[in-house]
Short mmCIF file of C-alpha atoms in Angstrom, two decimals:
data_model
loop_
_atom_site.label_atom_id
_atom_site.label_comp_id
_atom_site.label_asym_id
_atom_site.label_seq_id
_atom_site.Cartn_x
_atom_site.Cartn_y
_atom_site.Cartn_z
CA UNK A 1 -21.70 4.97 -13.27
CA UNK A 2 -20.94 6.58 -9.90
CA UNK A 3 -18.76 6.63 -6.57
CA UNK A 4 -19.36 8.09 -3.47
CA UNK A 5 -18.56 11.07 -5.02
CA UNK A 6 -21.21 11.83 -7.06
CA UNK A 7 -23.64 11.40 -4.49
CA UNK A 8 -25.96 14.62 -4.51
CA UNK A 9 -25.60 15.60 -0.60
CA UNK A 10 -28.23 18.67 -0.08
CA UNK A 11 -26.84 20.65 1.05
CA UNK A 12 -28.50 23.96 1.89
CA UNK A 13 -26.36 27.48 0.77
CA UNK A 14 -26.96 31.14 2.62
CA UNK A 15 -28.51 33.07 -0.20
CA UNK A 16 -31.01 36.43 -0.54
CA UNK A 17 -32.21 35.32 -3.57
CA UNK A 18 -32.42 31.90 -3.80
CA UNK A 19 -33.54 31.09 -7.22
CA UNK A 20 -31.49 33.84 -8.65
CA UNK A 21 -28.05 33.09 -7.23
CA UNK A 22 -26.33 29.93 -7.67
CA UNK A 23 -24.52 28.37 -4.67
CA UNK A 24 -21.06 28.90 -4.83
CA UNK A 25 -20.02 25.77 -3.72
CA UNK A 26 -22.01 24.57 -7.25
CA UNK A 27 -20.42 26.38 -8.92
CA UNK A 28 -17.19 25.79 -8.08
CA UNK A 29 -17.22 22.36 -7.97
CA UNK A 30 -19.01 22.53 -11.91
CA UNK A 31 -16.86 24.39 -13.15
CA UNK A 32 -13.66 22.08 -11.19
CA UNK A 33 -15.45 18.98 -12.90
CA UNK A 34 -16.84 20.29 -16.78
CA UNK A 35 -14.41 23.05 -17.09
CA UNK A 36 -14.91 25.96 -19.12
CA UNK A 37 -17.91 25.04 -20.91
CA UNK A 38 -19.62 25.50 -17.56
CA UNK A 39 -19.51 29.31 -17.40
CA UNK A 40 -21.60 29.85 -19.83
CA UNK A 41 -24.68 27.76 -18.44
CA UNK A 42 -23.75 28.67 -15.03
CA UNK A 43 -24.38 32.38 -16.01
CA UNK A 44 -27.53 31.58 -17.80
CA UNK A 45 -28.60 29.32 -14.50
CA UNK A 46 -30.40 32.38 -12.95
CA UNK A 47 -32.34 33.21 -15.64
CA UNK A 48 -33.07 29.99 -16.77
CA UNK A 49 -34.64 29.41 -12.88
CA UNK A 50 -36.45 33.07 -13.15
CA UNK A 51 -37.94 31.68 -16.61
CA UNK A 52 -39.18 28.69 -14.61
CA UNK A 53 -40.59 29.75 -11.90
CA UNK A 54 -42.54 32.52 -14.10
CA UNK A 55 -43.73 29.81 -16.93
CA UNK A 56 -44.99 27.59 -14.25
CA UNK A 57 -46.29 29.96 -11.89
CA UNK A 58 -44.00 29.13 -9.13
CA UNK A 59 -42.96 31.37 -5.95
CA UNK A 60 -39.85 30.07 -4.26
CA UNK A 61 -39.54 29.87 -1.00
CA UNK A 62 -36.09 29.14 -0.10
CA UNK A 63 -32.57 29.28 -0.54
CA UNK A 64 -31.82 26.07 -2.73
CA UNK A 65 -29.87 22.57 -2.04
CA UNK A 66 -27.20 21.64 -4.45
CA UNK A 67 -25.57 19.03 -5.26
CA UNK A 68 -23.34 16.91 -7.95
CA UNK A 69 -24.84 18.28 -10.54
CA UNK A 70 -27.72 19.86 -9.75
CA UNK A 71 -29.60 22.56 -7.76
CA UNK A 72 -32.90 22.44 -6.58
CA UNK A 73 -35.18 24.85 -5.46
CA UNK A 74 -38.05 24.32 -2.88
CA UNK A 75 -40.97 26.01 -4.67
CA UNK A 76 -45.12 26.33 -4.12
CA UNK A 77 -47.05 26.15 -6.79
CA UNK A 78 -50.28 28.32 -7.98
CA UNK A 79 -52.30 25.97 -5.63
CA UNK A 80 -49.61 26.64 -2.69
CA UNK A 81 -48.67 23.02 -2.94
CA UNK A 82 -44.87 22.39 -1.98
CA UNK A 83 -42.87 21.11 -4.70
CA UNK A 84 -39.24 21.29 -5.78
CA UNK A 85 -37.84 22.89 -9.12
CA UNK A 86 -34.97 20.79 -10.39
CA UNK A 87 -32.29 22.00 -13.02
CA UNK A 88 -29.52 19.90 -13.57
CA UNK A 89 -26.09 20.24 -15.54
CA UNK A 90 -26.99 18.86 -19.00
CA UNK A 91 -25.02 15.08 -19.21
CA UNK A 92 -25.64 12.00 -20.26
CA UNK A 93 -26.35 10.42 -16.86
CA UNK A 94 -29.31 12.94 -16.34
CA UNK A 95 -30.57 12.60 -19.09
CA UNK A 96 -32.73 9.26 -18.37
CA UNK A 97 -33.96 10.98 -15.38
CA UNK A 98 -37.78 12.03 -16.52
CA UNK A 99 -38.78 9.34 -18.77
CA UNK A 100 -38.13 6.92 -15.56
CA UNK A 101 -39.87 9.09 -13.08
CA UNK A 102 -42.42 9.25 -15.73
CA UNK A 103 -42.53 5.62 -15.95
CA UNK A 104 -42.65 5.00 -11.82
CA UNK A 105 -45.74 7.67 -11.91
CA UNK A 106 -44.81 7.63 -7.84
CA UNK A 107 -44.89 4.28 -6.93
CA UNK A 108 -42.16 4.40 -5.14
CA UNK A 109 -40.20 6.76 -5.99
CA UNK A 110 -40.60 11.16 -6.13
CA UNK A 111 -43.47 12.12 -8.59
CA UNK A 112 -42.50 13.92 -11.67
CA UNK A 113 -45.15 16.78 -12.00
CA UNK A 114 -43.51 18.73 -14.94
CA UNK A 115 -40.92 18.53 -17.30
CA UNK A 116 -39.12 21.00 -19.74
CA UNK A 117 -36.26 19.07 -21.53
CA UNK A 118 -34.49 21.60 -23.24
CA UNK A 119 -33.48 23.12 -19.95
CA UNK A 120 -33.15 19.51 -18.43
CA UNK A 121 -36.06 20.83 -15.69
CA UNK A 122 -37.87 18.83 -13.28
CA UNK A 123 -40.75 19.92 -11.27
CA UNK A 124 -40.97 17.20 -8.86
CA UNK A 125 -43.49 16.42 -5.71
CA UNK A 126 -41.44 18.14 -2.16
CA UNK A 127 -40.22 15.64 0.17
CA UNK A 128 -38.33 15.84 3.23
CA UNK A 129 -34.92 16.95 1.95
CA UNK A 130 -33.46 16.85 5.70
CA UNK A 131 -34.19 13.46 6.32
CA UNK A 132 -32.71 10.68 4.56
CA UNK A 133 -31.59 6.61 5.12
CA UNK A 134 -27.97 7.84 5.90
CA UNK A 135 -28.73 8.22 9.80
CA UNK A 136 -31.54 5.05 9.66
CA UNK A 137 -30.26 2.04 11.74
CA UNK A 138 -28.55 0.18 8.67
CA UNK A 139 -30.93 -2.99 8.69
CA UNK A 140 -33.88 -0.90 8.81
CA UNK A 141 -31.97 1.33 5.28
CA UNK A 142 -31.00 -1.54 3.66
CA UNK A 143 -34.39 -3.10 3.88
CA UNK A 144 -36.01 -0.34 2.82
CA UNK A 145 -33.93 -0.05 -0.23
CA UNK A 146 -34.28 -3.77 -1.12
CA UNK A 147 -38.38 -3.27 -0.96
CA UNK A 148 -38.49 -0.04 -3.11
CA UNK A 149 -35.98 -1.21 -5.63
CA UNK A 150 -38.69 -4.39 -5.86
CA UNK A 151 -41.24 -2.48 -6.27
CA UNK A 152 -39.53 0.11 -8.85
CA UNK A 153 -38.42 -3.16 -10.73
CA UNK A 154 -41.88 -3.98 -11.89
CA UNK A 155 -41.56 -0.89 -14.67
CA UNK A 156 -40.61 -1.17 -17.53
CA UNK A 157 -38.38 1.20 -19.35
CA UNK A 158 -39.32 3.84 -21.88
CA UNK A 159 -37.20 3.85 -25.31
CA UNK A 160 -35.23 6.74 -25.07
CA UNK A 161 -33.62 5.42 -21.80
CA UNK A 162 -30.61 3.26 -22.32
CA UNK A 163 -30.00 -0.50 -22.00
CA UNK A 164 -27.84 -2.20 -19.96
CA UNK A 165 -27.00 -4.21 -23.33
CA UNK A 166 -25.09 -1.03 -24.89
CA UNK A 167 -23.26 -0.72 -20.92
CA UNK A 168 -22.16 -4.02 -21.22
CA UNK A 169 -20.91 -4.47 -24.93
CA UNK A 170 -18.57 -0.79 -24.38
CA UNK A 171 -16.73 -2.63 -21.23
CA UNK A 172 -16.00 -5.31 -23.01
CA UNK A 173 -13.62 -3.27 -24.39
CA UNK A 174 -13.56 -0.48 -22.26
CA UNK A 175 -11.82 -2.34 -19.57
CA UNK A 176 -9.13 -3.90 -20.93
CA UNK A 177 -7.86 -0.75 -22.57
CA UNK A 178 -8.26 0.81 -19.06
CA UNK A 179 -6.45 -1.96 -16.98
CA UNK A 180 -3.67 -2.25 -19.69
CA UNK A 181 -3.32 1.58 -18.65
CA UNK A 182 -3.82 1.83 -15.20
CA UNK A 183 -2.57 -0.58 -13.49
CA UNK A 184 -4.79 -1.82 -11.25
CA UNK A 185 -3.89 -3.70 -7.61
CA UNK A 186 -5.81 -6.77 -9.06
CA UNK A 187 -4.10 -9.93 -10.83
CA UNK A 188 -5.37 -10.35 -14.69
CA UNK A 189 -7.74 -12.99 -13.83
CA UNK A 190 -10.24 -10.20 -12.07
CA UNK A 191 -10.03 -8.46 -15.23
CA UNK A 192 -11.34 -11.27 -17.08
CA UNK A 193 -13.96 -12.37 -14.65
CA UNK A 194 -15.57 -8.67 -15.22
CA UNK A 195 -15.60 -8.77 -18.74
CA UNK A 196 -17.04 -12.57 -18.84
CA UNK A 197 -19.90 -10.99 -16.27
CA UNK A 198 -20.55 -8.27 -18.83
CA UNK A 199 -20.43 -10.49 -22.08
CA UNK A 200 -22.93 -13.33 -20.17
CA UNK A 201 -25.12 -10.99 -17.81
CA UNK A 202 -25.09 -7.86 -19.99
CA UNK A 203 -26.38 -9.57 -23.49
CA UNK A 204 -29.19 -11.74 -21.12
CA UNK A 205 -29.95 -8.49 -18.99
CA UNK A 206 -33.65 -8.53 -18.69
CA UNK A 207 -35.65 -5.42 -19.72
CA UNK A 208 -36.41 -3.65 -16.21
CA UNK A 209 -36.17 -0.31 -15.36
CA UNK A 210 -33.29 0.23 -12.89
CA UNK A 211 -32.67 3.17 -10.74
CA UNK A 212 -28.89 2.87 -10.73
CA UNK A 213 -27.74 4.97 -7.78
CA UNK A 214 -30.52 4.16 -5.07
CA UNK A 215 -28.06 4.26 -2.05
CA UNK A 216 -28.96 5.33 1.45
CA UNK A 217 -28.93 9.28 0.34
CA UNK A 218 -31.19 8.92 -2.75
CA UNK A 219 -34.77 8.04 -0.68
CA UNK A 220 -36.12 10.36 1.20
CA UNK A 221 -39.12 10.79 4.25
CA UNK A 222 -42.41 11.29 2.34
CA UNK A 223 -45.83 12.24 3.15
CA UNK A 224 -47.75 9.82 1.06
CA UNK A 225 -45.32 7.17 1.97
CA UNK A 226 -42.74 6.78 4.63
CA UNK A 227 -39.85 6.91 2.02
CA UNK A 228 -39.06 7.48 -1.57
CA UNK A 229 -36.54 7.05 -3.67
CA UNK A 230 -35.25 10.20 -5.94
CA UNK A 231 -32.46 11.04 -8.71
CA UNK A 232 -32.34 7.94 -10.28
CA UNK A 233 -29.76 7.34 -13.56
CA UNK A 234 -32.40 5.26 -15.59
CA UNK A 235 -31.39 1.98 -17.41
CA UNK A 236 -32.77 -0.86 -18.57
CA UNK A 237 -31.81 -4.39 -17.61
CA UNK A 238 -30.65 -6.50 -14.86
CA UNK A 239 -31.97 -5.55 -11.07
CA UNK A 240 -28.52 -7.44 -9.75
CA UNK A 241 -26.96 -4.45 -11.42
CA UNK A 242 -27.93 -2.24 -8.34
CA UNK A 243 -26.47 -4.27 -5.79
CA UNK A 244 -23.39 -1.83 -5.77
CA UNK A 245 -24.75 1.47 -4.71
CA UNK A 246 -25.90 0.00 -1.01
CA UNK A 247 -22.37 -1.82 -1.00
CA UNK A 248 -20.22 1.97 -1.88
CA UNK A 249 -21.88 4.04 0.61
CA UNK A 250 -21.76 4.05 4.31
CA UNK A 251 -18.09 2.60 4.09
CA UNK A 252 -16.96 3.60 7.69
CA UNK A 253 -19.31 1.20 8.84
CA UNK A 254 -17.57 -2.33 7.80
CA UNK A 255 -15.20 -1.54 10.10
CA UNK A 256 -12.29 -3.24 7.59
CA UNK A 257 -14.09 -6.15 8.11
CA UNK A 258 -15.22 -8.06 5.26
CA UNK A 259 -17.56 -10.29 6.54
CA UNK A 260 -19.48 -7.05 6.95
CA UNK A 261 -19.16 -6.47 2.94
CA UNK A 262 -20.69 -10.03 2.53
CA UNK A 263 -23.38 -9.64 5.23
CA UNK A 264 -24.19 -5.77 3.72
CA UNK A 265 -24.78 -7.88 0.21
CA UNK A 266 -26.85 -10.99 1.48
CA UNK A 267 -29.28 -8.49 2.98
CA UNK A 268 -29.54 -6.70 0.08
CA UNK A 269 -30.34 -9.33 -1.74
CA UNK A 270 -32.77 -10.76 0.63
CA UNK A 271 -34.93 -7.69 0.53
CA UNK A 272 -35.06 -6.90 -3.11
CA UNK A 273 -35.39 -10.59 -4.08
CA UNK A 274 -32.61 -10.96 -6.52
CA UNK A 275 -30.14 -13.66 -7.27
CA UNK A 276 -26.66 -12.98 -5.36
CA UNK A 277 -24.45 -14.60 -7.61
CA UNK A 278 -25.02 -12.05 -10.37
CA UNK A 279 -25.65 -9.28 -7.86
CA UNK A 280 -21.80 -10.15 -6.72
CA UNK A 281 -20.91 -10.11 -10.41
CA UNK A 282 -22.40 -6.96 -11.25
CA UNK A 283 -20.98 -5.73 -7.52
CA UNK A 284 -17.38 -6.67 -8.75
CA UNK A 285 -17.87 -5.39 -12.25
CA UNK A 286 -19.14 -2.33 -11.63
CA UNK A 287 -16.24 -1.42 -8.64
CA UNK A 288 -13.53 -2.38 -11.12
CA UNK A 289 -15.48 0.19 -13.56
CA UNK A 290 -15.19 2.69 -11.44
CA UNK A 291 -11.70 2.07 -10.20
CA UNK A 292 -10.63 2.66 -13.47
CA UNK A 293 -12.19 5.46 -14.21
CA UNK A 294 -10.61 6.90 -11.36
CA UNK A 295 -6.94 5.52 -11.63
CA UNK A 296 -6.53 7.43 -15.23
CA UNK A 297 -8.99 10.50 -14.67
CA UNK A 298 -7.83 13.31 -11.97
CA UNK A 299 -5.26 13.36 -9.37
CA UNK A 300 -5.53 13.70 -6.05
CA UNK A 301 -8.59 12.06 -3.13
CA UNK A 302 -10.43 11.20 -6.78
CA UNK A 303 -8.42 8.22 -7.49
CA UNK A 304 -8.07 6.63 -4.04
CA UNK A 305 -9.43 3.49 -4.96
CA UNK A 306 -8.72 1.78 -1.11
CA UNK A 307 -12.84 1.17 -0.60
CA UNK A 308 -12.79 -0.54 -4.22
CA UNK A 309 -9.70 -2.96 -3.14
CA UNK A 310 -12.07 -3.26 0.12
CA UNK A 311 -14.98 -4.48 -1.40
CA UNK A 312 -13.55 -6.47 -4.01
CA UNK A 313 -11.25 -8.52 -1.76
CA UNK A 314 -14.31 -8.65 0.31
CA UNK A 315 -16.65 -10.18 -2.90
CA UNK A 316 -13.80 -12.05 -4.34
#
């Protein structure tokens, strides 16, 4: 479901023709991540954005941000309003991504204004793309997070987004097989607590839509509100599933300490109104997910898993 490093950072690229050329640095690090299969769409990524901008009468009027898997260009439309055109590599994780915006019709969170799914492109509503919660004094971020994810909550989810039902039932058996090949630093029993937390919480997860991925990058400054959240994952099911993405981000400020882990959480919870027992649960279950994921996928910085042993000897 996501690490630190799938974060989208905007970053802004030094371009002449901004919604012809894609960023280098996207398209290296596609290409590093999907392999070949990404040449082809990253060829076709210029034309696909020319198409765009010419079907929905859109004049660009920057070079674009990238990130993870996605670049966006900062557009105005026939009106002259500012928006932002959105194309994203083609994956399972983005997939969810209109049919929740569509659902939060901006309460809350970025306002989808158009949507072509066949080339998995988002016009969205422009917000401030150079200020985020990252720099916010961390109360002030984490509070804000708790209150939009309580207010994004109160949707419900549409039926081609997923459940957290289906997330649950593959770990079951997903992490076993993982741990009996990776090797984790944790004894057995952690292994055992997770899948018990996905077999009880996962088949009693409750049918709200969840953003997934709202850490302190993912809201934004606004003009029709003071912040907004943007790029959510979309699932269905428990809000204490969420509690992770405020706990994975902004590591360098626990300090090692745990207490700090613990304190991060209770606020969390506190703001968004949810239950911290299973937001712990979900915590731990979802950084062992991960961990795994990491242990038997690439080598190298990808499968340091020293914040996961942080948090979960900080939640344990």
């Amino acid at each position: 479901m996501g690490f630190p490093s799938d974060r989208l950072s905007r970053r802004r690229t030094n371009v002449t023709r901004p919604y012809l050329t894609v960023p280098v640095g996207f398209a290296e690090e596609t290409e590093l991540r999907e392999g070949p299969a990404a040449r082809p769409w990253l060829a076709a990524l210029p034309v696909v954005l020319e198409e765009l901008c010419g079907e929905w009468e859109l004049a660009p009027q920057g070079p674009p941000w990238h990130g993870y898997v996605a670049v966006v260009v900062p557009v105005l439309d026939a009106m002259g309003t500012p928006a932002a055109l959105k194309v994203s590599w083609p994956g399972p994780d983005q997939a969810p991504e209109a049919p929740t915006l569509r659902a939060w019709d901006g309460a809350g969170a970025v306002r989808l204004l158009r949507h072509d799914a066949a080339r998995w492109a988002l016009l969205l509503e422009r917000l401030d793309g150079n200020r985020d919660l990252s720099a916010e004094p961390l109360d002030e971020a984490i509070g804000t997070i708790g209150s939009l994810l309580s207010r994004l909550h109160g949707a419900t989810g549409a039926d081609e987004i997923p459940h957290l039902r289906e997330t649950a039932a593959r770990w079951v058996d997903e992490i076993p097989a993982g741990w009996a090949a990776a090797h984790p630093p944790w004894p057995a029993a952690l292994r055992d607590e997770v899948v018990d937390t996905c077999h009880a919480l996962g088949r009693a997860a409750p049918d709200k839509l969840l953003h997934v991925d709202l850490h302190f990058d993912n809201v934004l400054a606004a003009e029709r509100e003071p912040w907004l959240a943007i790029d959510p994952k979309g699932l269905v099911g428990d809000p204490a599933f969420e509690s992770v993405a405020v706990l994975w981000n902004r590591v360098e400020e626990y300090g090692g300490d745990a207490r700090a882990v613990r304190r991060r959480l209770d606020q969390w919870c506190e703001a968004a109104g949810i239950d911290r027992a299973a937001a712990r649960a979900w915590a731990i279950a979802r950084i062992v997910e991960d961990a795994l994921d990491r242990l038997l996928g690439a080598a190298g910085d990808e499968n340091d898993v020293s914040t996961h042993q942080l948090l979960v000897a900080a939640l344990s």
